Short mmCIF file of C-alpha atoms in Angstrom, two decimals:
data_model
loop_
_atom_site.label_atom_id
_atom_site.label_comp_id
_atom_site.label_asym_id
_atom_site.label_seq_id
_atom_site.Cartn_x
_atom_site.Cartn_y
_atom_site.Cartn_z
CA MET A 1 229.44 222.72 91.95
CA GLU A 2 231.92 219.71 93.09
CA ASP A 3 234.40 217.63 91.05
CA ASN A 4 233.14 214.46 92.86
CA PHE A 5 229.58 215.20 91.03
CA VAL A 6 230.13 212.62 88.71
CA ILE A 7 227.01 211.17 86.65
CA GLY A 8 226.64 207.51 85.35
CA VAL A 9 224.50 206.43 82.98
CA LEU A 10 223.63 202.78 82.19
CA GLY A 11 223.06 203.02 78.04
CA GLY A 12 222.94 200.93 75.09
CA MET A 13 218.97 200.09 75.58
CA GLY A 14 219.02 201.43 72.89
CA THR A 15 221.98 203.01 71.22
CA TYR A 16 219.94 206.25 70.23
CA ALA A 17 218.15 206.74 73.03
CA THR A 18 221.51 206.71 75.06
CA ILE A 19 223.25 209.34 72.10
CA ASN A 20 219.64 211.37 72.97
CA LEU A 21 220.68 211.51 76.41
CA PHE A 22 223.93 212.57 75.65
CA ARG A 23 223.08 215.68 73.75
CA GLN A 24 220.50 216.19 76.54
CA TYR A 25 222.74 216.04 78.97
CA ALA A 26 224.76 219.10 76.88
CA ASP A 27 221.69 221.05 76.91
CA VAL A 28 220.85 220.82 80.55
CA PHE A 29 224.57 221.78 81.47
CA PRO A 30 224.96 224.53 79.11
CA ALA A 31 228.94 226.14 79.48
CA GLU A 32 231.30 228.65 78.05
CA LYS A 33 233.91 226.18 79.16
CA GLU A 34 233.29 222.42 78.77
CA TRP A 35 235.43 221.92 82.39
CA GLU A 36 232.29 223.85 83.61
CA ARG A 37 229.85 220.61 83.06
CA PRO A 38 230.29 217.61 85.54
CA ARG A 39 231.88 214.58 84.08
CA ILE A 40 229.83 212.19 82.82
CA VAL A 41 230.63 208.01 82.16
CA ILE A 42 228.03 206.06 79.86
CA ASP A 43 228.27 202.55 79.94
CA ASN A 44 226.55 201.94 75.98
CA ARG A 45 226.15 197.95 77.34
CA CYS A 46 224.11 197.15 74.26
CA THR A 47 224.96 193.59 74.27
CA MET A 48 222.37 192.98 77.78
CA PRO A 49 219.56 190.46 77.27
CA SER A 50 216.13 192.40 76.18
CA ARG A 51 214.34 193.96 79.53
CA VAL A 52 211.28 193.49 78.12
CA ARG A 53 211.60 189.95 77.87
CA ALA A 54 213.13 189.43 80.80
CA PHE A 55 209.93 190.68 82.96
CA LEU A 56 207.17 189.39 80.09
CA TYR A 57 208.19 185.90 79.84
CA ASN A 58 211.24 185.58 82.66
CA GLU A 59 213.64 185.25 79.87
CA ASN A 60 217.39 185.33 80.85
CA VAL A 61 216.62 187.43 84.16
CA GLU A 62 220.11 185.95 85.98
CA GLU A 63 221.78 187.38 83.21
CA LEU A 64 220.48 190.45 82.84
CA VAL A 65 220.57 191.33 86.59
CA ASP A 66 224.08 190.19 86.73
CA GLU A 67 225.34 192.59 83.96
CA MET A 68 223.48 195.47 84.88
CA SER A 69 224.97 195.40 88.34
CA ASP A 70 228.58 194.60 86.69
CA SER A 71 227.87 197.86 84.99
CA MET A 72 226.47 200.18 87.60
CA LYS A 73 228.96 198.73 90.07
CA ASN A 74 231.92 199.77 87.34
CA LEU A 75 230.20 203.18 87.01
CA VAL A 76 230.69 203.43 90.89
CA ASP A 77 234.38 202.07 91.00
CA SER A 78 234.77 204.81 88.24
CA GLY A 79 233.90 207.70 90.78
CA CYS A 80 229.92 208.34 89.55
CA SER A 81 228.19 209.64 92.25
CA LYS A 82 224.83 209.23 90.39
CA ILE A 83 223.57 206.50 88.41
CA ILE A 84 220.86 206.77 85.91
CA LEU A 85 219.61 203.76 84.09
CA ALA A 86 218.53 204.93 80.37
CA CYS A 87 215.61 202.37 80.03
CA ASN A 88 212.34 202.80 81.97
CA THR A 89 211.50 199.37 81.79
CA SER A 90 215.28 198.44 83.29
CA HIS A 91 213.93 199.55 86.71
CA LEU A 92 211.86 196.39 87.30
CA PHE A 93 215.09 194.75 87.75
CA LEU A 94 216.05 197.50 90.71
CA PRO A 95 215.29 195.27 93.48
CA LYS A 96 217.12 191.94 92.90
CA ILE A 97 220.08 194.84 91.68
CA TYR A 98 220.10 195.74 95.03
CA GLU A 99 219.96 192.68 97.02
CA LYS A 100 223.24 191.68 94.85
CA VAL A 101 224.61 195.30 95.15
CA PRO A 102 223.37 196.61 98.14
CA GLU A 103 225.97 200.13 97.81
CA LEU A 104 224.01 200.66 94.71
CA ARG A 105 220.80 202.11 96.60
CA ASN A 106 221.88 205.17 97.02
CA LYS A 107 223.37 205.99 93.56
CA VAL A 108 220.44 205.89 91.71
CA LEU A 109 218.58 208.50 90.33
CA ASN A 110 214.82 206.60 89.88
CA ILE A 111 213.69 208.37 86.79
CA ILE A 112 210.20 206.54 87.28
CA ASP A 113 209.82 207.83 90.68
CA ASN A 114 211.33 211.71 89.57
CA CYS A 115 208.74 211.73 86.71
CA VAL A 116 205.73 211.07 88.91
CA GLU A 117 207.01 213.67 91.38
CA GLU A 118 207.23 216.03 88.58
CA ILE A 119 203.28 214.84 87.85
CA LYS A 120 202.39 215.33 91.34
CA ASN A 121 204.06 219.16 91.87
CA ASP A 122 202.39 219.84 88.64
CA GLY A 123 199.17 218.92 89.90
CA ALA A 124 197.91 216.57 87.44
CA ASP A 125 195.32 214.34 88.47
CA VAL A 126 195.42 212.37 85.09
CA VAL A 127 198.10 211.33 82.62
CA TYR A 128 198.78 208.82 79.78
CA LEU A 129 201.00 206.80 79.66
CA LEU A 130 203.12 205.68 76.60
CA GLY A 131 205.91 202.63 76.74
CA SER A 132 207.23 199.65 75.97
CA GLU A 133 204.28 196.70 76.74
CA GLY A 134 207.10 195.42 79.86
CA THR A 135 206.45 199.11 81.17
CA ILE A 136 203.09 198.96 80.96
CA GLU A 137 201.90 195.70 81.68
CA SER A 138 204.52 195.89 84.85
CA ARG A 139 202.35 198.69 86.45
CA ILE A 140 205.33 200.48 87.61
CA TYR A 141 204.25 203.62 86.80
CA GLN A 142 200.24 202.90 87.62
CA SER A 143 201.05 201.46 91.02
CA LYS A 144 203.29 204.69 92.22
CA LEU A 145 200.91 207.47 90.31
CA GLU A 146 197.56 205.84 91.81
CA GLN A 147 199.75 206.04 95.32
CA ASN A 148 199.76 209.69 94.56
CA GLY A 149 196.02 209.97 93.62
CA ILE A 150 196.45 210.10 89.69
CA LYS A 151 195.02 208.46 87.63
CA CYS A 152 196.98 206.61 84.70
CA LEU A 153 195.47 205.81 81.61
CA MET A 154 197.07 203.58 78.94
CA PRO A 155 196.81 202.36 75.49
CA GLU A 156 194.67 199.29 74.87
CA PRO A 157 196.84 195.91 74.85
CA LYS A 158 196.01 195.84 70.85
CA GLU A 159 197.92 199.05 70.45
CA TYR A 160 201.39 197.69 71.77
CA GLY A 161 201.90 196.11 68.17
CA LEU A 162 202.09 200.24 67.49
CA LEU A 163 203.99 201.01 70.53
CA ARG A 164 206.55 198.84 69.64
CA GLU A 165 206.81 199.71 65.56
CA CYS A 166 207.55 203.61 66.66
CA ILE A 167 210.16 202.15 69.42
CA GLU A 168 211.88 199.87 66.93
CA ALA A 169 211.74 202.73 64.35
CA VAL A 170 213.93 204.81 66.39
CA LYS A 171 216.55 201.62 67.66
CA GLN A 172 216.85 201.36 63.89
CA ASN A 173 217.18 204.66 63.22
CA SER A 174 214.35 204.59 60.43
CA TYR A 175 211.42 206.76 59.81
CA THR A 176 208.67 206.89 57.56
CA ASP A 177 205.82 208.80 57.43
CA GLU A 178 203.77 206.00 59.08
CA ILE A 179 205.47 205.80 62.10
CA GLN A 180 204.85 210.00 62.08
CA TYR A 181 201.04 208.93 61.64
CA LYS A 182 200.93 206.50 64.23
CA PHE A 183 202.76 208.14 66.84
CA SER A 184 201.30 210.84 66.65
CA THR A 185 198.23 208.71 67.07
CA LEU A 186 199.06 207.79 70.29
CA VAL A 187 200.82 210.83 71.49
CA ASN A 188 198.03 213.47 70.71
CA ARG A 189 195.21 211.02 72.26
CA TYR A 190 194.98 213.05 75.74
CA ASP A 191 196.39 216.22 77.21
CA SER A 192 199.29 214.90 79.39
CA CYS A 193 201.31 212.12 78.35
CA ILE A 194 204.50 210.33 79.41
CA LEU A 195 206.37 209.30 77.11
CA GLY A 196 207.61 206.24 79.17
CA CYS A 197 210.28 204.55 76.60
CA THR A 198 213.69 205.84 76.15
CA GLU A 199 213.03 205.75 72.42
CA LEU A 200 209.92 207.85 72.37
CA PRO A 201 211.24 211.43 73.17
CA ILE A 202 213.52 210.88 69.77
CA LEU A 203 210.17 210.65 68.05
CA TYR A 204 208.18 213.62 70.26
CA GLU A 205 211.29 215.67 69.26
CA LYS A 206 211.37 215.07 65.37
CA TYR A 207 207.80 215.15 64.99
CA ILE A 208 206.99 218.11 67.43
CA ASN A 209 205.25 219.72 64.46
CA ALA A 210 202.34 217.13 64.31
CA VAL A 211 202.08 216.74 68.25
CA GLN A 212 198.85 218.43 70.06
CA CYS A 213 199.79 216.91 73.71
CA LYS A 214 199.75 219.93 75.51
CA LYS A 215 201.99 218.45 78.08
CA VAL A 216 204.83 215.95 77.85
CA TYR A 217 206.66 214.44 79.92
CA ASP A 218 210.22 212.90 79.21
CA PRO A 219 211.54 210.67 81.99
CA LEU A 220 215.22 210.94 81.47
CA LEU A 221 215.22 214.79 80.76
CA LEU A 222 213.44 215.64 83.68
CA ALA A 223 216.14 213.47 85.73
CA LEU A 224 219.06 215.04 84.09
CA GLN A 225 217.21 218.69 85.10
CA LYS A 226 217.09 217.45 88.88
CA LEU A 227 220.77 216.65 88.84
CA LYS A 228 221.48 219.78 87.11
CA LYS A 229 219.52 221.66 90.36
CA GLU A 230 221.51 219.46 91.99
CA TYR A 231 225.06 220.18 90.85
CA ASP A 232 224.06 224.20 90.95
CA ASN A 233 223.19 223.32 95.01
CA ASP A 234 226.70 221.73 95.56
#
């Protein structure tokens, strides 16, 4: 373990997902003494424009890229050696961010690439993707899965409303029996599933007793576990 191993998180997309990531960090890096964990710096930049609307409607793209770039550069300037974006859809804007701040390219642990690698290592040939409309429509997961010979199944466009309701329930910290039913209906459809929106793992943990899906991939958790291996090997 190295003192210069510092995790940076660009969060606030949304806030409860960032809180959950921080809890996962504490679990993934168990410690008898606090100093046995690596330092973590979190920028909960909840003031940024919508990532989904930026992709779907080209809305406030430059403002979003500027704010993401600013936060990520500040994380590096604060000593962060690894950066996690706590939002799947935000990864769509990494190429523009790298054009703006090239030195960030080697700092980011891409949670989507890492998740696909885990699925490939598991030998899976098909997986179901749940996520925001932006993540699904962008094909950011599908293209990388298909490049690795993995078939990606998705909800129908008419079900995007159900996904939005589930995601918004977490953002608003408001849960109902109806949300549990809708999430269970989506997540239990196939044997393996990617929770491709950082709000969805919170629903998964909350309603775990109703989940029948055999293999669930949480990209943020997988990213933290990868960092734990790197930390232990330093």
